[in-house]
Short mmCIF file of C-alpha atoms in Angstrom, two decimals:
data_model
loop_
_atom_site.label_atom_id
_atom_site.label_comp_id
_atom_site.label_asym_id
_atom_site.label_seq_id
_atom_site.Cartn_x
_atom_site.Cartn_y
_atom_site.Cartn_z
CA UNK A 1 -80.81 -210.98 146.12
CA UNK A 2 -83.39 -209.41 148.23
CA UNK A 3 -81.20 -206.28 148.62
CA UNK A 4 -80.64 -205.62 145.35
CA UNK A 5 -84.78 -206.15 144.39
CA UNK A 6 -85.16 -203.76 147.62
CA UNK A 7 -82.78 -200.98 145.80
CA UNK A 8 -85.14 -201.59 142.50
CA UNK A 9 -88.43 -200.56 144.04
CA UNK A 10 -87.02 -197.74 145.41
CA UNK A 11 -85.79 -196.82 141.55
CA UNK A 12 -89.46 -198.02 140.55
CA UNK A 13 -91.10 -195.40 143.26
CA UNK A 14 -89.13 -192.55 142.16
CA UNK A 15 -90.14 -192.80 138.81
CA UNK A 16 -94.17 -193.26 139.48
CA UNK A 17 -94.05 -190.09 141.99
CA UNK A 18 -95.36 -187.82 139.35
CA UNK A 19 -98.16 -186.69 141.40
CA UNK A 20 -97.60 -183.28 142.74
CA UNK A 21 -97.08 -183.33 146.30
CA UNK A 22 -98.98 -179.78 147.04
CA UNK A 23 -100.84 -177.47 144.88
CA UNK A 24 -100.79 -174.06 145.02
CA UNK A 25 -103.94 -171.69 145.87
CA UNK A 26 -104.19 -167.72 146.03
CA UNK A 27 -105.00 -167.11 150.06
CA UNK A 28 -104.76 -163.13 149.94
CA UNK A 29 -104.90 -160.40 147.90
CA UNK A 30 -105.15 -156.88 147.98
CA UNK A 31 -105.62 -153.75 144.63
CA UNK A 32 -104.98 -154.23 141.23
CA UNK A 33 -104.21 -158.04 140.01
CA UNK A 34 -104.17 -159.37 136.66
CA UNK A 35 -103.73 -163.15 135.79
CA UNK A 36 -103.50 -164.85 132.61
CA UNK A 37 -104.06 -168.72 131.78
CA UNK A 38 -103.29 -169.32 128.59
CA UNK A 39 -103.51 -166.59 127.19
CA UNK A 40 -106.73 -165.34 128.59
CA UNK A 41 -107.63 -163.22 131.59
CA UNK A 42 -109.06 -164.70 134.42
CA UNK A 43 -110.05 -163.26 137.86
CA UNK A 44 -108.66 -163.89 140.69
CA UNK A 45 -110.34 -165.07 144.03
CA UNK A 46 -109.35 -166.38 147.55
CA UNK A 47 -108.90 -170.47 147.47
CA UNK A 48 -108.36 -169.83 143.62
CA UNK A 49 -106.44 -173.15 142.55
CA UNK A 50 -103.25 -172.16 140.08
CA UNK A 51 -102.25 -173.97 137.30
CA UNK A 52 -99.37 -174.46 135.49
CA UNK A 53 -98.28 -171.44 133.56
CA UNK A 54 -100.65 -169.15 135.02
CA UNK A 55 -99.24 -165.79 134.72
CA UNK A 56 -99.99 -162.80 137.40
CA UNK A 57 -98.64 -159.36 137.79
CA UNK A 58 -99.76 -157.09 140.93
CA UNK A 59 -100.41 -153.36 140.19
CA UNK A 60 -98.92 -150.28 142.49
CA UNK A 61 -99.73 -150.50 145.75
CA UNK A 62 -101.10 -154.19 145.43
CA UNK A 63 -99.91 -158.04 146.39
CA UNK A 64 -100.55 -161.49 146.31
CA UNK A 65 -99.82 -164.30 148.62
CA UNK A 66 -99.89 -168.02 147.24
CA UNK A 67 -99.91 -170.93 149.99
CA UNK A 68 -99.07 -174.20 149.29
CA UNK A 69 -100.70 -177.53 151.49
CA UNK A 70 -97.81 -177.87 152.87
CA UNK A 71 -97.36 -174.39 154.20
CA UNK A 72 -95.00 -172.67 152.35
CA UNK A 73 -95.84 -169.46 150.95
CA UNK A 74 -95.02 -166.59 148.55
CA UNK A 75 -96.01 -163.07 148.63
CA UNK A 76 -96.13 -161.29 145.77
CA UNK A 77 -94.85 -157.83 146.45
CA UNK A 78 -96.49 -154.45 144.37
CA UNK A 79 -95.25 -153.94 140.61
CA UNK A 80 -94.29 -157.65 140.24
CA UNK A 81 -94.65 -160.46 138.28
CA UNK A 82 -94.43 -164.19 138.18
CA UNK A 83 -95.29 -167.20 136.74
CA UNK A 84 -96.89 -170.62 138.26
CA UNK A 85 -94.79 -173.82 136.99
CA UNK A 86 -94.54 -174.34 133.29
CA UNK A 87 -96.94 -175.13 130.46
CA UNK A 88 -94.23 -177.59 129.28
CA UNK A 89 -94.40 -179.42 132.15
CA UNK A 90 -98.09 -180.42 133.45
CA UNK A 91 -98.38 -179.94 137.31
CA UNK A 92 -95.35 -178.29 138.05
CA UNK A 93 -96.00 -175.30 140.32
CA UNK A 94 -92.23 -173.83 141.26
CA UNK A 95 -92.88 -169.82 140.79
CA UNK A 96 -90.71 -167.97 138.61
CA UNK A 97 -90.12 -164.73 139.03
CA UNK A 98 -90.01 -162.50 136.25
CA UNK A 99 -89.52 -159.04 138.02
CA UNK A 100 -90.61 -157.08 141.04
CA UNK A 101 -90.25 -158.57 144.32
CA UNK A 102 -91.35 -161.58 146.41
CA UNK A 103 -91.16 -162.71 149.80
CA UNK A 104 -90.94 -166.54 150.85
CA UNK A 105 -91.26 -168.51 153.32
CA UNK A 106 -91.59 -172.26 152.54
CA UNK A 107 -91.76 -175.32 155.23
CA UNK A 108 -88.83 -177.78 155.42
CA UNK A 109 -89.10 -180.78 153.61
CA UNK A 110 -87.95 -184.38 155.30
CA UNK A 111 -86.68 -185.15 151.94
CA UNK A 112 -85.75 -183.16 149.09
CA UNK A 113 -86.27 -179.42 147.97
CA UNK A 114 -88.36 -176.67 146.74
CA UNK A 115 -87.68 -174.37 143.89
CA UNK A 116 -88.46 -170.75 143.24
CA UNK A 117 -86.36 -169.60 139.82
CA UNK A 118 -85.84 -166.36 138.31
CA UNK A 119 -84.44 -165.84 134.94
CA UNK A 120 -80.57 -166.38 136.44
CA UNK A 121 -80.81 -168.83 138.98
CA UNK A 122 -82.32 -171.36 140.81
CA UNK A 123 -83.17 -171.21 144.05
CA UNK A 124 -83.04 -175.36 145.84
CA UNK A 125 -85.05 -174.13 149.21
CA UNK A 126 -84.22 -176.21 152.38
CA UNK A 127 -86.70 -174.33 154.64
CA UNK A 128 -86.26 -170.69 154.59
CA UNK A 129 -87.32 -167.26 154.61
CA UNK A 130 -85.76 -164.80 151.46
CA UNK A 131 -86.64 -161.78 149.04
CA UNK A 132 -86.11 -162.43 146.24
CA UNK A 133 -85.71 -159.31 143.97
CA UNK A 134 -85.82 -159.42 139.78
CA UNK A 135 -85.32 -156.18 137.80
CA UNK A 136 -84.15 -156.28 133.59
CA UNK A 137 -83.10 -159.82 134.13
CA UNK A 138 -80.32 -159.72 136.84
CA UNK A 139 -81.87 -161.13 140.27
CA UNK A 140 -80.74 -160.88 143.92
CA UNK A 141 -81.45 -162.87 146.83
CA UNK A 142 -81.67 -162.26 150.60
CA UNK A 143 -81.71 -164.92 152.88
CA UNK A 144 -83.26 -164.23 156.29
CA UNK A 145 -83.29 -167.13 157.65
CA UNK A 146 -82.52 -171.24 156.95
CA UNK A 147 -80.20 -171.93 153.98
CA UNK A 148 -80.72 -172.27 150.18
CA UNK A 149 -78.39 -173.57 147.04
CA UNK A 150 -78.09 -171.04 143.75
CA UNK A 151 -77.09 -172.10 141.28
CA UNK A 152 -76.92 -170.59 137.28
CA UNK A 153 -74.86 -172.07 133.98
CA UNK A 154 -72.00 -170.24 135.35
CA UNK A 155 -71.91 -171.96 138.85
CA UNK A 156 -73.92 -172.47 142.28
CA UNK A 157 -73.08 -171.03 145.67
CA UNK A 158 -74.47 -171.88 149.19
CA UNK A 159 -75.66 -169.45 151.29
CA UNK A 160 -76.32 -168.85 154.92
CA UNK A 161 -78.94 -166.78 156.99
CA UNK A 162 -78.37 -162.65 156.81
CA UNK A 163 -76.22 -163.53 153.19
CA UNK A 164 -76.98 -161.22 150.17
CA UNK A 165 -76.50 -162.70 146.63
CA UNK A 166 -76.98 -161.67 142.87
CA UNK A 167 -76.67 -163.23 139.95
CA UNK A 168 -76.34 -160.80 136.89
CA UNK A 169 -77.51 -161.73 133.11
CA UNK A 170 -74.40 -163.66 131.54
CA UNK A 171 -72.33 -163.34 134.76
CA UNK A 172 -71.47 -165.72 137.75
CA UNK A 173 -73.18 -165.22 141.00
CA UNK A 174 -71.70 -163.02 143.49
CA UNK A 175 -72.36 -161.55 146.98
CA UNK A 176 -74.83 -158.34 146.60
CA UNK A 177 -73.04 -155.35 148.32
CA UNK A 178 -75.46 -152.77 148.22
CA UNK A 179 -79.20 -152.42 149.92
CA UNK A 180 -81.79 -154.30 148.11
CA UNK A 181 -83.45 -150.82 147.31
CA UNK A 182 -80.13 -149.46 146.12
CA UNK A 183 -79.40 -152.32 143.84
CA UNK A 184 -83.10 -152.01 142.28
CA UNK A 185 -82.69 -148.46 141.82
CA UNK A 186 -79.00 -148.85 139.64
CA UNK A 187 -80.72 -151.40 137.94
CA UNK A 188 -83.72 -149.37 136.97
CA UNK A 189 -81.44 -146.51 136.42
CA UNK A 190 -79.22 -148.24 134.37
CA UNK A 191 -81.90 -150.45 132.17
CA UNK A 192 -83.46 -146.86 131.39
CA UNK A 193 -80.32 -145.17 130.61
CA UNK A 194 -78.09 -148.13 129.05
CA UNK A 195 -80.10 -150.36 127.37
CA UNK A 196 -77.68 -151.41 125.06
CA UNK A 197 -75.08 -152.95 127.34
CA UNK A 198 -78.45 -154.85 129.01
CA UNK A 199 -79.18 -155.89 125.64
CA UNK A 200 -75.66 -157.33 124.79
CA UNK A 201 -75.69 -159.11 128.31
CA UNK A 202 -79.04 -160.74 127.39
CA UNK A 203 -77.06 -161.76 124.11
CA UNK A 204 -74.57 -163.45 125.32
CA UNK A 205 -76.49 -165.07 128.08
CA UNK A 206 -78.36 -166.59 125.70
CA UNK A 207 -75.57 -167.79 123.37
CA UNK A 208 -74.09 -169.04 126.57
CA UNK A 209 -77.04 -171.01 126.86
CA UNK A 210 -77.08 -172.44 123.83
CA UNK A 211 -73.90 -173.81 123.91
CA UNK A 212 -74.61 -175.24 127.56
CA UNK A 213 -78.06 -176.23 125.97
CA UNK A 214 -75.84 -178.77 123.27
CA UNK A 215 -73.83 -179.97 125.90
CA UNK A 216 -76.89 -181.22 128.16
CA UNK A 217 -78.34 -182.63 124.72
CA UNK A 218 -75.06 -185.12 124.45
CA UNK A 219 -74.99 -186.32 128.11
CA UNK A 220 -78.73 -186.88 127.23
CA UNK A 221 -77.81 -189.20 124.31
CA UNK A 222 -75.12 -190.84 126.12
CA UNK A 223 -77.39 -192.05 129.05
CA UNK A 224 -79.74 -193.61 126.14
CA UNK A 225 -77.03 -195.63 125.08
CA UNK A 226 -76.04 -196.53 128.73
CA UNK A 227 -79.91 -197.54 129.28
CA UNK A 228 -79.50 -199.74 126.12
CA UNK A 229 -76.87 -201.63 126.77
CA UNK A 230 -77.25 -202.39 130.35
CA UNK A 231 -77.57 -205.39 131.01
CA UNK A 232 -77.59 -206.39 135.00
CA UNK A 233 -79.82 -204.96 137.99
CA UNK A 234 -76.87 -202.68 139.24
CA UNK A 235 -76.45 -201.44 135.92
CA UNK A 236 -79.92 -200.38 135.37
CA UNK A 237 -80.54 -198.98 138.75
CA UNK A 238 -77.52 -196.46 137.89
CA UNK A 239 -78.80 -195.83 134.88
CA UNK A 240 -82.23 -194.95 136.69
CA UNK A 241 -80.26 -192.39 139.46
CA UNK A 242 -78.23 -191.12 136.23
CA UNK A 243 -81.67 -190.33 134.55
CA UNK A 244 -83.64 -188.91 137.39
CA UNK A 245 -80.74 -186.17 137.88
CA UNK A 246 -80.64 -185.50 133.86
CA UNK A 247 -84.28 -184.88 134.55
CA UNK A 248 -83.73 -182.29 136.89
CA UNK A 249 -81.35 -180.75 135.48
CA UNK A 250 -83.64 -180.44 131.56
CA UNK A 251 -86.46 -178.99 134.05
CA UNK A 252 -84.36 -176.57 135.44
CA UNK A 253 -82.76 -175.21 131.80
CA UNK A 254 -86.29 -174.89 130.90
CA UNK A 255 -87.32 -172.61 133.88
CA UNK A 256 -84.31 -170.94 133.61
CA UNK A 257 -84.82 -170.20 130.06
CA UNK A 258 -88.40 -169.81 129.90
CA UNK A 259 -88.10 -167.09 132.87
CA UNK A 260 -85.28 -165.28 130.32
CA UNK A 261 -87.92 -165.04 127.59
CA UNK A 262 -90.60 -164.18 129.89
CA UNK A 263 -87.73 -161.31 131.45
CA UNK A 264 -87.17 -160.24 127.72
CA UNK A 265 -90.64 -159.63 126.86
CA UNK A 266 -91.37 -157.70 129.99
CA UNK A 267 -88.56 -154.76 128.96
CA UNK A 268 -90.35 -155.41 125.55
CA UNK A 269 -93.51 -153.87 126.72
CA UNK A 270 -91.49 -151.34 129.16
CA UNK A 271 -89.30 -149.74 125.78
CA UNK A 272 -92.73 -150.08 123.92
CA UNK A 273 -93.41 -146.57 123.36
CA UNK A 274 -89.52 -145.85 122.26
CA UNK A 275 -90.02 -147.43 119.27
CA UNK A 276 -86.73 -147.50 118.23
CA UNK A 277 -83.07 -149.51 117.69
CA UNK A 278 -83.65 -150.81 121.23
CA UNK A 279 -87.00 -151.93 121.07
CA UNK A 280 -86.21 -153.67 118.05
CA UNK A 281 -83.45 -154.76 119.40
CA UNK A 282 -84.96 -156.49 122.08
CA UNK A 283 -87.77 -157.78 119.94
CA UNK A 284 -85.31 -159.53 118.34
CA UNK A 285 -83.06 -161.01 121.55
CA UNK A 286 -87.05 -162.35 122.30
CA UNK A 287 -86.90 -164.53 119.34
CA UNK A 288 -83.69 -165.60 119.91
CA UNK A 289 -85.00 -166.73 123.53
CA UNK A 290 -87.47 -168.01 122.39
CA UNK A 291 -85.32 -170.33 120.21
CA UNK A 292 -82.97 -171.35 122.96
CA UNK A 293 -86.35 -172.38 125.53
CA UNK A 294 -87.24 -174.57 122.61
CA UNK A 295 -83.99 -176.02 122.19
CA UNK A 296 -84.29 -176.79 125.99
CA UNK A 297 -87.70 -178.12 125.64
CA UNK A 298 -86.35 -180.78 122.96
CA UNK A 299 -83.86 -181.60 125.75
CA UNK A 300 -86.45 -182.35 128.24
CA UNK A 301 -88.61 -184.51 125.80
CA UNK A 302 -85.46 -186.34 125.25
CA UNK A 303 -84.67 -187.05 128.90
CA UNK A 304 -88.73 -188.04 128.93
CA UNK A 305 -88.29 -190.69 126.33
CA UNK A 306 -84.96 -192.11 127.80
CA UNK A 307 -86.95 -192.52 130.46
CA UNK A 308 -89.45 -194.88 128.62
CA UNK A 309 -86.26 -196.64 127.11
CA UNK A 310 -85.36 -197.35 130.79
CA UNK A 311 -89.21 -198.42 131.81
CA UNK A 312 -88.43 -200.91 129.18
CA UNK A 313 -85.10 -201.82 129.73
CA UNK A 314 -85.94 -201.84 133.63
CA UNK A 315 -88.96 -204.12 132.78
CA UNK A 316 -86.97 -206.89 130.86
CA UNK A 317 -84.14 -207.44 132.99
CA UNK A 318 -86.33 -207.12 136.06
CA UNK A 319 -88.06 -210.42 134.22
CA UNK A 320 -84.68 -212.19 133.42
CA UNK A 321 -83.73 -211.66 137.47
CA UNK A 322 -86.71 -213.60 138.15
CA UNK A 323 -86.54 -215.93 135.80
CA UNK A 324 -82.77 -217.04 136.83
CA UNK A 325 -84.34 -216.56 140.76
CA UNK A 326 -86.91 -218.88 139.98
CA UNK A 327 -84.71 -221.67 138.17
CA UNK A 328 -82.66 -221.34 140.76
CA UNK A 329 -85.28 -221.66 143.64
CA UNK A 330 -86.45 -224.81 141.70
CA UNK A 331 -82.88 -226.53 141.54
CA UNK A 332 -82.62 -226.36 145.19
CA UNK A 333 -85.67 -227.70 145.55
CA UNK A 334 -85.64 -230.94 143.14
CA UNK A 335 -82.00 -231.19 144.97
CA UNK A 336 -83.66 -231.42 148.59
CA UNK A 337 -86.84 -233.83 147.28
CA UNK A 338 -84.31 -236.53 145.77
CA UNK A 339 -84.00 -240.02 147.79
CA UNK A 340 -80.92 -240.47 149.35
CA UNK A 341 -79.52 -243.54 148.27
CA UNK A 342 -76.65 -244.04 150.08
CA UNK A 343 -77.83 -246.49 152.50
#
């Protein structure tokens, strides 16, 4: 009995740990920066606190470094750009990177991980230093030292200290062969020359998406029906574990997505003088992104009010187990206080 009550606060503590654990400041920079907050420009400073969804690009010749309480850290490389968190999801502060390159280096946690995600994959961080490198939506990532997960719609892969990966726009990931500046420059090469085939990799990644976006929607509805009709301790508290990893998994599909529109737009504004089939092209693959992040969002508000349907649930049989504890403490009791007769 005291086990299984044991088991439930630890459900109960998950659940309530929506305070963010570290919050992330601006502790260097150096030349031409330019941040956004919804919307609008704001200047950047040292100690400058960062919000979700803040949006900063570095100029030529020019970086950032945000540090985290806990001592992690990110430095924004020249001719990059990332985001802080999401707006769709208040105090989350896992950068994104939309393209250039960043350097990490983030302190090992005694429980869990940290995230960095790109608009391919995401990077679970287990204390480690990596570039990670973003150009026309494919991303790379070296690992110099400690280990990391990626993992994309298409499959995750572990790697190791001195490992190279990338993961491409609509394809699985796969070890990097080439020098980090000789991928970036095929990638610039070929974005400038051949963007068409980027354009019809974008496309399918994002009807890839879709389809994997449908597929997280059911599993959502089936765990509502699970929290429904539970109706014991055990059966709620694997109902909680099944929800907490739905809820990673929604936040994830919305960074990943999210970084895909933010990806798309950024060639946008590169093909912006062209003003042709390809920059129409890709004004319309922005839309369709667009679409697909919302179609993710709806997932995670689902997963959100499952989560309320457990608080419920969670709260009523929770009530019932004391309730039958209770009766039960008071039958033993009454049992020990009668006479004995037999004498």
């Amino acid at each position: 009995m005291l086990h299984k009550t044991v088991k439930y606060l630890i459900v109960l503590i998950a659940f309530a740990a929506a305070v963010p654990l570290y919050s992330a400041e601006v502790t260097f920079f150096l030349g031409k920066v330019d941040a956004k907050r919804h919307g609008r420009v704001f200047n950047v400073s040292m100690g400058a606190k960062l919000e979700a969804g803040d949006y900063i690009e570095t100029g030529s010749r020019s970086t950032l470094e945000i540090s985290y309480n806990d001592g992690s850290r990110i430095t924004v490389k020249e001719k990059s750009a990332v985001r802080i968190g999401t707006p769709s999801v208040p105090s989350s502060e896992s950068i994104t990177v939309v393209s250039g390159n960043v350097r990490g280096r983030f302190a090992k946690l005694k429980k869990g991980t940290n995230k960095v995600y790109t608009p391919t994959t995401v990077c679970a961080i287990r204390g480690t230093e990596f570039d990670i490198t973003v150009r026309g939506g494919d991303s790379r990532v070296d690992l110099k030292e400690g280990s990391l997960e990626l993992s994309n719609q298409y499959g995750s892969k572990d790697m190791s200290a001195g490992e190279k990966v990338q993961g491409d726009i609509s394809g699985p990931l796969k070890e990097a062969e080439k020098t980090p500046e000789q991928w970036t420059a095929d990638k610039e090469k070929n974005l400038a020359e051949n963007p068409g085939e980027s354009a019809q990799r974008f496309r399918k990644h994002l009807s890839d998406s879709e389809k994997f976006g449908k597929n997280r929607s059911e599993a959502i509805e089936n765990t509502s029906t699970v929290v429904k009709s539970a109706g014991s301790v055990d059966e709620i508290e694997k109902a909680g574990k099944d929800i907490e990893a739905a809820e990673e998994t929604a936040e994830d599909d919305l960074y990943l997505s999210e970084g895909t529109a933010l990806s798309v737009s950024s060639i946008i504004e590169d093909f912006e003088t062209r003003k042709g089939d390809i920059y129409e092209s890709f004004k319309k693959l922005r839309d369709e992104a667009n679409r697909v992040s919302e179609q993710k969002m709806q997932n995670y508000q689902a997963i959100q009010a499952v989560k309320e349907e457990y608080k419920k649930a969670r709260e009523a049989i929770m009530n019932k187990f004391q309730d039958d504890r209770n009766r039960i403490l008071e039958g033993v009791k009454s049992k020990n206080l009668k006479p004995d007769m037999n004498f």
